[in-house]
Coordinates of C-alpha atoms (C1' of nucleotides) in Angstrom, one line a residue:
Chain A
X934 CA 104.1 64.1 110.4
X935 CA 101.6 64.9 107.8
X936 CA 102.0 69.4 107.3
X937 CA 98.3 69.5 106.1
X938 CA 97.0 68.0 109.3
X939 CA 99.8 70.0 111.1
X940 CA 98.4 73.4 110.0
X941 CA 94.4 72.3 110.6
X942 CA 95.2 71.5 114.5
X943 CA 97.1 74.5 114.6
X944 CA 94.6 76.9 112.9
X945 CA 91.8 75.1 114.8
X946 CA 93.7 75.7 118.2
X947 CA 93.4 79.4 117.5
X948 CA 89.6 79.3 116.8
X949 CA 90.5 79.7 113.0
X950 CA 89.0 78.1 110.3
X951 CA 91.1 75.5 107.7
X952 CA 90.5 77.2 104.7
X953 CA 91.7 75.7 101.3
X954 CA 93.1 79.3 100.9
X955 CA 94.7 79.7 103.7
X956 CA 96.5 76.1 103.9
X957 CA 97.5 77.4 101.0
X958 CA 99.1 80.4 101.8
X959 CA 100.6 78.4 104.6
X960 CA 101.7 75.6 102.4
X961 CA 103.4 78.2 100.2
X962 CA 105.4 79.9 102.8
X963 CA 106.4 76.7 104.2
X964 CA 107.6 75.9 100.4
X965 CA 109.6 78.9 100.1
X966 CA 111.0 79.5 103.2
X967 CA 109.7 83.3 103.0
X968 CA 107.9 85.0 100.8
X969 CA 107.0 88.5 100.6
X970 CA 102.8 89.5 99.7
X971 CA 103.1 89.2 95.9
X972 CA 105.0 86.0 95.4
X973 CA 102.1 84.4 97.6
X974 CA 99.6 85.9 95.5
X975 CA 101.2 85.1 92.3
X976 CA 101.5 81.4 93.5
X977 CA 98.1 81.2 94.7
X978 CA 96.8 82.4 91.8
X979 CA 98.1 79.5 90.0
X980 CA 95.3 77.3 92.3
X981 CA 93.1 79.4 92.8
X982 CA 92.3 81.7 90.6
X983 CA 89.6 84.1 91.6
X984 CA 91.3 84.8 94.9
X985 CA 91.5 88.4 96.2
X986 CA 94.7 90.0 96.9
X987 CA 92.6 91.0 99.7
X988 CA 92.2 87.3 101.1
X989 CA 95.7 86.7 101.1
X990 CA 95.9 90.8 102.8
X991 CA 93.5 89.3 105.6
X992 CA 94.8 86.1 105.9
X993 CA 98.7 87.6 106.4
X994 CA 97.1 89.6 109.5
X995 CA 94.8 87.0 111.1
X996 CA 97.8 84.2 111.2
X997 CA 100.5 87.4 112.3
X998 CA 97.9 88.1 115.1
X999 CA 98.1 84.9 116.3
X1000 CA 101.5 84.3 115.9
X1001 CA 101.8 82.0 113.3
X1002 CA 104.0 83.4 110.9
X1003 CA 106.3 86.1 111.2
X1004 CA 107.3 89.4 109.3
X1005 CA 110.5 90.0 107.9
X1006 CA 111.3 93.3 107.5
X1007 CA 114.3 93.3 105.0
X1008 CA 116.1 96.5 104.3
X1009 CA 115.4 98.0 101.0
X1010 CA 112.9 95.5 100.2
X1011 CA 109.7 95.0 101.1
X1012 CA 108.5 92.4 104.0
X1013 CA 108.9 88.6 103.3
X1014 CA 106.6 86.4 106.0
X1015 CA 107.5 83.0 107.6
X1016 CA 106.4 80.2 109.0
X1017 CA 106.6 81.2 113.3
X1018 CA 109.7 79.1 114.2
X1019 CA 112.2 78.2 116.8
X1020 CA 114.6 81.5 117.7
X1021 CA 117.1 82.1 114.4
X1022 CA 118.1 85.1 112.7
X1023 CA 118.0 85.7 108.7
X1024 CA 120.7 86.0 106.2
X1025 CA 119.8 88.3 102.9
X1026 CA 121.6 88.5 99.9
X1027 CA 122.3 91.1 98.2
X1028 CA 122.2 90.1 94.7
X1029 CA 119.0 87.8 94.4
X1030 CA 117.5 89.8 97.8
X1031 CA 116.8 86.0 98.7
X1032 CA 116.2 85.5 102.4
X1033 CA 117.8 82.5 104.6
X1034 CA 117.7 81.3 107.7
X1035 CA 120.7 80.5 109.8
X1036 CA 121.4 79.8 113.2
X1037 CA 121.5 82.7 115.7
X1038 CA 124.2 83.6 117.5
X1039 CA 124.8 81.8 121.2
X1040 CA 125.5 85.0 122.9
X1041 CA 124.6 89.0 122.0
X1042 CA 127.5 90.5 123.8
X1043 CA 125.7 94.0 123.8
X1044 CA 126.2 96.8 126.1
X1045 CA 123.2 98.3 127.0
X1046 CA 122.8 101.4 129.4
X1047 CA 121.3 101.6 132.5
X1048 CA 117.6 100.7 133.0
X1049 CA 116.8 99.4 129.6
X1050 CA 115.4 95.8 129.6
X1051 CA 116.5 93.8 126.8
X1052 CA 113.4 91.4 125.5
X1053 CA 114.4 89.5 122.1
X1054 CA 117.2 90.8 119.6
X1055 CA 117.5 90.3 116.0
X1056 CA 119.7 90.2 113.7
X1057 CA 119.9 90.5 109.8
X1058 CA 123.5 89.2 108.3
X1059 CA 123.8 91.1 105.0
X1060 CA 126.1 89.6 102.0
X1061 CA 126.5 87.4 99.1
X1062 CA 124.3 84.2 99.1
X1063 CA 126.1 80.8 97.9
X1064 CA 124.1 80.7 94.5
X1065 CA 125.1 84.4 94.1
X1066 CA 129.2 83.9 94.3
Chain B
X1121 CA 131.6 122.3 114.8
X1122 CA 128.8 124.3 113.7
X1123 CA 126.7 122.1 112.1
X1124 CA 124.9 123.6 109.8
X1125 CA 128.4 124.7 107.5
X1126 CA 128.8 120.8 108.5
X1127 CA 125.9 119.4 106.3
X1128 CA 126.1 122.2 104.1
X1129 CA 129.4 120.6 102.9
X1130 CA 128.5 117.4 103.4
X1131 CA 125.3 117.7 100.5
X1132 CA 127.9 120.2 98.4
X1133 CA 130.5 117.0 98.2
X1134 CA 127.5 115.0 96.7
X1135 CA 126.5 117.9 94.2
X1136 CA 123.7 118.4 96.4
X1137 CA 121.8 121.9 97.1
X1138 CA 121.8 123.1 100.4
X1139 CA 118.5 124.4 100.3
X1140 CA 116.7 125.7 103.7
X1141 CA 113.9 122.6 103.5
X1142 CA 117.1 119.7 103.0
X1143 CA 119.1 121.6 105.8
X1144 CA 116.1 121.8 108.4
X1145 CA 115.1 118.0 107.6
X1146 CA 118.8 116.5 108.6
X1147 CA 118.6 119.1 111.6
X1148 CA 115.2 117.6 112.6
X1149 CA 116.9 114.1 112.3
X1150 CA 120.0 114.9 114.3
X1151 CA 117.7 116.7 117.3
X1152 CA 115.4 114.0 117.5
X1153 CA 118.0 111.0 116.4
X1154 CA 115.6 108.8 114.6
X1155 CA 112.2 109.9 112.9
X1156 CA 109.5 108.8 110.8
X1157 CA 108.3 110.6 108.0
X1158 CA 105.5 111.5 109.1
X1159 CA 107.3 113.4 112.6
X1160 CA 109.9 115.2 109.7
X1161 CA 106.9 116.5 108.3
X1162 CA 105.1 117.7 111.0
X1163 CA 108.1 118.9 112.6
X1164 CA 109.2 121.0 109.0
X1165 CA 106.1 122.6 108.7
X1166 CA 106.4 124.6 111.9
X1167 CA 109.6 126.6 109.7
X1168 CA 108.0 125.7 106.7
X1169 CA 104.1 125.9 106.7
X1170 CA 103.8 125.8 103.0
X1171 CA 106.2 122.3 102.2
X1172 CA 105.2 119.7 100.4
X1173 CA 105.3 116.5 101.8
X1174 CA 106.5 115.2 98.0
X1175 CA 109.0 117.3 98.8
X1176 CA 109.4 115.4 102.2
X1177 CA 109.7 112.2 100.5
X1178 CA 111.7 113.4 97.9
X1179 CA 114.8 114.7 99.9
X1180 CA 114.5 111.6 101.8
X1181 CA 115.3 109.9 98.8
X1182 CA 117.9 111.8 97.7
X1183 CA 119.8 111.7 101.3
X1184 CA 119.0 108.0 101.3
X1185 CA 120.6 107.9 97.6
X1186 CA 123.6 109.7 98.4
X1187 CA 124.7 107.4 101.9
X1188 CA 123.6 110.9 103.9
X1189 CA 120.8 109.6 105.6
X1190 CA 119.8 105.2 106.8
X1191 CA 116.5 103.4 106.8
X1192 CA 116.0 101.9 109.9
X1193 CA 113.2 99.3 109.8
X1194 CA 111.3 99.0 112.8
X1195 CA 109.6 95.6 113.5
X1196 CA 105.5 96.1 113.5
X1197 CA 106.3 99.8 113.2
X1198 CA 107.0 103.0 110.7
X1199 CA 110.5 103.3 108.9
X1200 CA 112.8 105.9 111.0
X1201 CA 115.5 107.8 109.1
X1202 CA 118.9 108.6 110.8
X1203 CA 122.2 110.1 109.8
X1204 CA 124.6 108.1 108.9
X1205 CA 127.1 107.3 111.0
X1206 CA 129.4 105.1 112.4
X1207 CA 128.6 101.4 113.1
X1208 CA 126.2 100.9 116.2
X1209 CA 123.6 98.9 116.8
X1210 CA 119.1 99.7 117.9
X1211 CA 117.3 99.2 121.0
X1212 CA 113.2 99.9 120.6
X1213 CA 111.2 100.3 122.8
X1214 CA 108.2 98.0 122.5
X1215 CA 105.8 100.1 124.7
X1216 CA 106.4 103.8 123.5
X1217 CA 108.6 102.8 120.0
X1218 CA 111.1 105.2 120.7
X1219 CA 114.6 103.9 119.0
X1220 CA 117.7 104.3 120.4
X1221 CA 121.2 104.0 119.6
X1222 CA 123.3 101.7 121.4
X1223 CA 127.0 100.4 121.0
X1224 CA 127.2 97.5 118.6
X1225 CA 128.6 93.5 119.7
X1226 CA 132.4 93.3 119.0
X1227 CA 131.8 89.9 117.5
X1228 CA 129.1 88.2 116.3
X1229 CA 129.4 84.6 116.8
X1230 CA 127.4 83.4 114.0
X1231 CA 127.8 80.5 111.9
X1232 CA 127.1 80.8 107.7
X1233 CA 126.8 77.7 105.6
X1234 CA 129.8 77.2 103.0
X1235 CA 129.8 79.6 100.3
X1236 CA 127.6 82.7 101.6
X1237 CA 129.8 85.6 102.2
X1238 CA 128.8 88.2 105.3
X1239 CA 129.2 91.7 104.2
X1240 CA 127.4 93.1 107.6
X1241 CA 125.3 92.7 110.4
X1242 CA 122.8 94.3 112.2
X1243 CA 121.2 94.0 115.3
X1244 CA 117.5 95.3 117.1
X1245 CA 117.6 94.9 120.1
X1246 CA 113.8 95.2 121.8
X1247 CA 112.6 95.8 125.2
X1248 CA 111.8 98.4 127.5
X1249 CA 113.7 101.7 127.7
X1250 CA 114.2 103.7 130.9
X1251 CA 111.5 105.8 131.0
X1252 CA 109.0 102.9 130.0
X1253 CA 110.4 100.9 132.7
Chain C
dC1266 C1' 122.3 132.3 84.0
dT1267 C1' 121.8 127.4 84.6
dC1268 C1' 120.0 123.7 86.5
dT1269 C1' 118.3 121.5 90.7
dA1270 C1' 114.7 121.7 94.2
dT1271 C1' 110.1 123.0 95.6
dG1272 C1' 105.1 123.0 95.7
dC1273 C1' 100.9 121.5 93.9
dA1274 C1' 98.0 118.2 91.8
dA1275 C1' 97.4 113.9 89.9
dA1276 C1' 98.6 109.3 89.5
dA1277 C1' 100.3 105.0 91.1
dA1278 C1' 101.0 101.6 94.6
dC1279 C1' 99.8 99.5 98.7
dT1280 C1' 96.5 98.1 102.3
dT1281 C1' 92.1 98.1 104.6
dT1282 C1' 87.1 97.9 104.9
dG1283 C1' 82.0 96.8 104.1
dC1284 C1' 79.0 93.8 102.5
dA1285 C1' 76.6 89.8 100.4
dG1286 C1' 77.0 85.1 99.4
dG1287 C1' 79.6 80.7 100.3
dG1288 C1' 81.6 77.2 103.0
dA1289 C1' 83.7 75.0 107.3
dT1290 C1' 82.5 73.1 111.7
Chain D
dA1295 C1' 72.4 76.2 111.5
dT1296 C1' 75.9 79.3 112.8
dC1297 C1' 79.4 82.2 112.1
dC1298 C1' 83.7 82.8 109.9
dC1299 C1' 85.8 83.5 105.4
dT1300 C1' 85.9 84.8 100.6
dG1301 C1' 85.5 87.8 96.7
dC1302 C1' 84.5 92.1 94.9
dA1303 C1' 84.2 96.9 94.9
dA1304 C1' 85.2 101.0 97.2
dA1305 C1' 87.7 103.7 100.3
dG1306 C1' 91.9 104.8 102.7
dT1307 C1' 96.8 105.3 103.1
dT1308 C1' 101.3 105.9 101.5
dT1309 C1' 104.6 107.0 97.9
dT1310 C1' 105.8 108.6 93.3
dT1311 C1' 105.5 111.5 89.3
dG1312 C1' 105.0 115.6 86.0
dC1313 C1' 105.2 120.1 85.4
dA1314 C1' 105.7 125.1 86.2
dT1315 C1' 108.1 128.2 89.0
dA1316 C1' 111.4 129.5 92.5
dG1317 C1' 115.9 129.8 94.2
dA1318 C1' 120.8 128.1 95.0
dG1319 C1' 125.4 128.1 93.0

DNA sequence: CTCTATGCAAAAACTTTGCAGGGAT
DNA sequence: ATCCCTGCAAAGTTTTTGCATAGAG
């Protein structure tokens, strides 16, 4: 399957318009795995380069309000977004603060107390990434 | 315990002053459990109508430099600041954002590619709390 | 008495908004 | 042709910094 045509049907099923910009942005998330509001900008820049860091602002919140990437919200650091995908949790390191995904856990064995309703968990593994030993 | 000789120690083993503002901030944060800057703030300047809120973020920093005080990172909300302490786990609640502390999973079942190295986990849990419910 | 912490003001950093022109459907 | 999107500039918000003074040890 072809991404570019991937992300059109998928912006166009939201009522939102396939932008050169924002396959872009899209393009570059998918590249990098995640990628916090500069590193977009800075790679964007490199195609096109009167962009507004307020596109790439406005574009971040149209595709988070409809669910098409995710924030990250990594501690100490500031927000990396993703490409919305299946259910996994994140791994950061904390040498390069480079963010990875690995597979979630099959089972949250967590006690919670009377009448609170669980809805989603996350969880954020912190330690050493393999290019960091 | 009395807490106040508590912290009071506490910031003198970290060469800390124990100044009234730094004292009333971790006091805020033990009542309420977890709070946004914004709530320290509003909360200080009943006791202290002339603070700063540089000063605010300032003593936040310092407690967050010295281990006293955590950053908890709230998905599509404010940061809330906590004392440290002991291992546990967060439930939010996704209609009123209150956070709560809940007992952490014994294990975490999850699987790391060779060569990255887990230092530690955490988990958000989100839902509904009891009163929400 | 010494040196850190506070308060104030200004600066820096980050994010959103308004609007006119451009481009996707 | 319509209406959303972009770029730019300005405004808004959040956080940090510099400096003079106050106050804790």
């Amino acid at each position: 399957m072809e991404k570019s045509v991937h992300y059109a049907d998928l912006l166009k099923q939201k009522g939102l318009k396939s932008t050169p910009q924002r396959m872009a942005m899209l393009r570059i998330m998918e590249t990098k795995g995640h990628a916090d509001i500069d590193e977009i900008y800075q790679e964007i820049k490199k195609d096109f380069v009167s962009i507004s860091l307020a596109t790439v602002y406005k574009n971040i919140n149209t595709l988070l309000d409809e669910g098409i990437i995710q924030e990250i919200k990594v501690p100490q650091k500031k927000s990396k977004f993703e490409i919305a995908k299946y259910k996994h949790s994140h791994f950061v390191c904390e040498r390069c603060g480079e963010v990875y995904d690995v597979q979630r856990p099959k089972k949250l064995n967590i006690e919670l107390p009377e009448g609170f309703e669980p809805r989603e968990a996350s969880v954020m593994v912190v330690g050493v990434c393999k290019r960091c030993h």
